[in-house]
XYZ file of C-alpha atoms in Angstrom:
266
model
C 3.846 2.897 4.435
C 7.035 4.970 4.427
C 9.651 3.991 7.034
C 12.362 6.605 7.314
C 10.162 9.211 5.651
C 12.695 12.070 5.943
C 12.049 13.985 2.670
C 15.723 14.468 1.790
C 15.382 13.132 -1.764
C 12.678 15.552 -2.823
C 9.585 14.100 -4.477
C 8.459 10.724 -3.158
C 7.833 8.003 -5.766
C 4.182 7.770 -4.710
C 3.499 11.520 -5.085
C 1.206 10.919 -8.075
C -1.058 8.818 -5.875
C -1.061 11.452 -3.117
C -1.935 14.195 -5.616
C -4.802 12.090 -6.941
C -6.085 11.341 -3.450
C -5.689 7.681 -4.367
C -3.685 6.458 -1.387
C -3.272 6.830 2.346
C 0.290 7.288 3.564
C 1.477 6.219 6.996
C 5.021 7.387 7.605
C 7.432 6.984 10.495
C 10.402 9.254 11.165
C 12.320 9.377 14.469
C 14.296 12.566 13.725
C 12.386 15.456 15.276
C 13.285 18.121 12.708
C 12.466 15.854 9.765
C 9.201 14.786 11.386
C 8.237 18.427 11.894
C 8.764 19.127 8.184
C 6.612 16.151 7.245
C 3.808 17.189 9.579
C 3.975 20.768 8.354
C 3.427 19.810 4.712
C 1.185 16.748 5.161
C -1.997 16.457 3.125
C -5.203 15.037 4.634
C -4.114 11.659 3.219
C -0.803 11.553 5.146
C -0.131 10.551 8.761
C 3.302 10.527 10.387
C 4.504 8.882 13.591
C 7.708 9.477 15.621
C 8.548 5.777 15.925
C 11.928 4.201 15.229
C 11.180 0.915 13.481
C 13.812 -1.795 13.790
C 14.639 -4.929 15.747
C 12.602 -4.018 18.811
C 15.727 -3.505 20.903
C 17.198 -0.322 22.340
C 19.666 1.301 19.970
C 21.972 4.282 19.634
C 20.847 6.666 16.915
C 23.891 8.369 15.409
C 22.834 11.754 14.080
C 25.162 12.816 11.263
C 26.102 16.243 9.937
C 23.864 15.501 6.940
C 20.747 14.019 8.489
C 20.186 11.741 5.509
C 23.101 9.650 6.789
C 21.753 9.315 10.344
C 21.749 5.651 11.331
C 21.683 3.169 14.179
C 24.947 1.832 12.727
C 28.311 3.603 13.084
C 29.783 5.011 9.862
C 32.538 2.861 8.378
C 35.669 4.986 8.421
C 37.398 2.360 6.273
C 34.848 2.718 3.480
C 34.733 6.499 3.770
C 38.522 6.562 3.438
C 38.439 4.220 0.450
C 35.846 6.304 -1.368
C 37.363 9.605 -0.240
C 33.823 10.944 -0.010
C 31.268 11.658 2.709
C 33.811 12.583 5.422
C 31.910 15.664 6.576
C 28.422 14.394 5.682
C 28.808 11.293 7.846
C 30.422 12.994 10.818
C 28.435 12.011 13.905
C 27.326 15.163 15.746
C 24.981 13.606 18.313
C 24.047 10.198 19.675
C 20.588 9.464 21.060
C 19.665 6.306 22.934
C 16.330 5.234 21.551
C 13.910 2.347 21.827
C 12.972 0.739 18.537
C 9.742 -1.080 17.735
C 9.223 -4.079 15.524
C 6.960 -3.244 12.622
C 4.612 -6.032 13.715
C 4.266 -4.379 17.147
C 3.125 -0.981 15.860
C -0.624 -0.742 16.392
C -3.235 1.249 14.543
C -1.655 1.031 11.096
C -3.952 -0.385 8.384
C -2.880 -3.108 5.972
C 0.236 -2.272 3.946
C 0.062 -2.474 0.147
C 3.366 -0.740 -0.603
C 6.312 -0.291 1.733
C 8.945 2.333 1.008
C 11.932 2.117 3.321
C 15.147 4.108 3.761
C 16.697 3.510 7.175
C 20.436 3.587 6.494
C 21.336 -0.026 7.189
C 18.474 -1.259 9.392
C 16.310 -2.551 6.557
C 16.833 -6.246 7.340
C 15.826 -5.660 10.983
C 12.614 -4.026 9.776
C 11.802 -6.864 7.370
C 12.463 -9.585 9.924
C 10.359 -7.772 12.518
C 7.547 -7.131 10.052
C 6.776 -10.501 8.465
C 3.140 -10.406 9.563
C 2.659 -6.759 8.536
C 4.079 -7.477 5.075
C 2.054 -10.656 4.532
C -0.404 -8.942 2.184
C 1.917 -6.267 0.751
C 2.400 -6.366 -3.011
C 5.561 -4.250 -3.366
C 8.539 -2.903 -1.450
C 10.821 -0.041 -2.486
C 14.001 -0.241 -0.432
C 17.234 1.678 -0.463
C 19.927 -0.940 -1.057
C 23.684 -0.609 -0.733
C 26.529 -2.235 -2.652
C 29.341 -1.134 -0.353
C 29.204 -0.797 3.440
C 28.984 2.876 4.374
C 28.244 1.671 7.915
C 29.817 -1.034 10.021
C 28.112 -4.422 9.582
C 25.615 -2.938 7.129
C 23.558 -5.532 5.207
C 24.029 -5.121 1.448
C 21.696 -5.598 -1.513
C 22.086 -9.365 -1.584
C 21.323 -9.586 2.135
C 18.078 -7.682 1.701
C 17.131 -9.716 -1.365
C 17.709 -12.962 0.520
C 15.492 -11.961 3.450
C 12.754 -10.648 1.178
C 12.838 -13.825 -0.893
C 12.096 -15.783 2.280
C 9.159 -13.436 2.856
C 7.827 -14.128 -0.639
C 9.178 -11.182 -2.654
C 11.227 -11.125 -5.852
C 13.526 -8.361 -7.067
C 12.203 -6.721 -10.222
C 14.061 -3.443 -10.984
C 16.132 -0.507 -9.785
C 14.547 2.922 -9.729
C 17.963 4.567 -9.730
C 21.578 3.852 -8.826
C 24.251 6.149 -7.411
C 27.956 5.705 -8.120
C 31.126 7.598 -7.263
C 34.426 8.352 -8.944
C 37.276 6.964 -6.836
C 39.738 9.687 -5.967
C 43.466 9.094 -5.868
C 46.674 10.998 -6.573
C 46.247 10.595 -10.340
C 42.471 10.344 -10.636
C 42.339 13.995 -11.677
C 43.542 12.867 -15.104
C 40.220 11.066 -15.569
C 36.913 12.726 -16.331
C 35.015 12.166 -13.053
C 31.655 12.300 -14.825
C 32.655 9.425 -17.100
C 34.393 7.386 -14.414
C 31.815 6.879 -11.706
C 32.434 3.168 -11.434
C 31.933 2.359 -7.748
C 28.270 1.674 -7.106
C 27.179 3.071 -3.745
C 23.442 2.556 -3.382
C 20.069 3.022 -5.023
C 16.392 2.201 -4.720
C 15.309 -1.349 -5.586
C 11.781 -2.579 -6.226
C 10.659 -5.966 -4.956
C 7.210 -7.386 -5.730
C 5.331 -10.304 -4.244
C 6.450 -13.357 -6.179
C 4.537 -13.188 -9.465
C 5.793 -16.580 -10.571
C 2.967 -17.818 -8.368
C 0.307 -15.301 -9.392
C -2.402 -17.662 -8.155
C -1.313 -16.553 -4.682
C -2.473 -13.007 -5.488
C -6.010 -12.060 -4.515
C -7.989 -9.948 -6.959
C -7.486 -6.892 -4.768
C -3.743 -7.482 -4.601
C -3.589 -7.629 -8.390
C -5.448 -4.319 -8.610
C -3.159 -2.693 -6.054
C -0.025 -3.983 -7.758
C -1.304 -2.709 -11.116
C -1.780 0.755 -9.587
C 1.646 0.753 -7.910
C 3.398 -0.540 -11.025
C 1.793 2.167 -13.138
C 1.881 5.193 -10.861
C 4.809 4.558 -8.508
C 7.577 2.608 -10.239
C 6.550 2.847 -13.912
C 6.466 -0.852 -14.739
C 3.662 -0.605 -17.285
C 4.249 -4.119 -18.571
C 3.628 -5.411 -15.055
C 0.418 -3.376 -14.849
C -0.724 -5.011 -18.089
C 0.158 -8.432 -16.707
C -1.978 -7.772 -13.634
C -4.940 -6.556 -15.715
C -4.667 -9.545 -18.050
C -4.699 -11.891 -15.066
C -7.859 -10.184 -13.810
C -9.398 -10.607 -17.262
C -8.496 -14.300 -17.233
C -10.215 -14.619 -13.855
C -13.318 -12.948 -15.211
C -13.008 -10.076 -12.746
C -12.770 -7.290 -15.341
C -13.811 -7.054 -18.949
C -11.313 -7.631 -21.741
C -11.870 -4.068 -22.959
C -10.067 -2.815 -19.856
C -6.735 -3.915 -21.328
C -7.279 -1.897 -24.496
C -8.511 1.063 -22.475
C -5.329 1.022 -20.413
C -2.997 0.657 -23.400
C -4.742 3.576 -25.107
C -3.809 5.744 -22.128
C -0.122 5.064 -22.736
C 0.450 6.152 -26.352
C 3.978 7.419 -25.783
C 5.073 4.191 -24.100
C 4.127 1.723 -26.841
């Protein structure tokens, strides 16, 4: 499931699975223009809904000049001033009153194995309103922030805390974005070598593997696929396959077969 599926970052991390016809994507995107793009390019394995997933309350969607910054939270002018970035990108050009739905209240969506989420500050609302929907999920890829671009925005540690309560552990970052702080004399520094203020990035959380006995066989298989094809944690894929071998669910030769497919990663 992809919540906030606006394709602003180009290729989705699960594109390999789409290309292989190995997954079914359910996406939600409340911005009409972004939703139209998604529907226009969707494969037979993709379905997109116009819902706004959040706390279940009515909210004010703040549409920004750059739609990737559109949020239910107001931009933090203090942070924007501190960074001296994003002034034009985060300028609010329209506000839309909109009902949100809790993830658990959205009907018709099949069980979620992997959740990808990018909702510009509403992630915690989605998690707290989706505990039942995420009960069997094996992984979550969430955009996390390290500085508040929006007022009252939950940061990385806030998301990690909520997800820990839901049974997930942080495992890796897919990427991180940082900015060079501008000031009167910052031009004397090489901006490419002095990007020292972390802004945000994508973080991967997996269902707590310290208690792998809580994983069903199917969950182990799905996590192995996600770890291999979505977030490139090949050691985790091997761990899943080994656990299946120990359970007698697959033959021991499957481990060697998998390793042989990864010659450049040994």
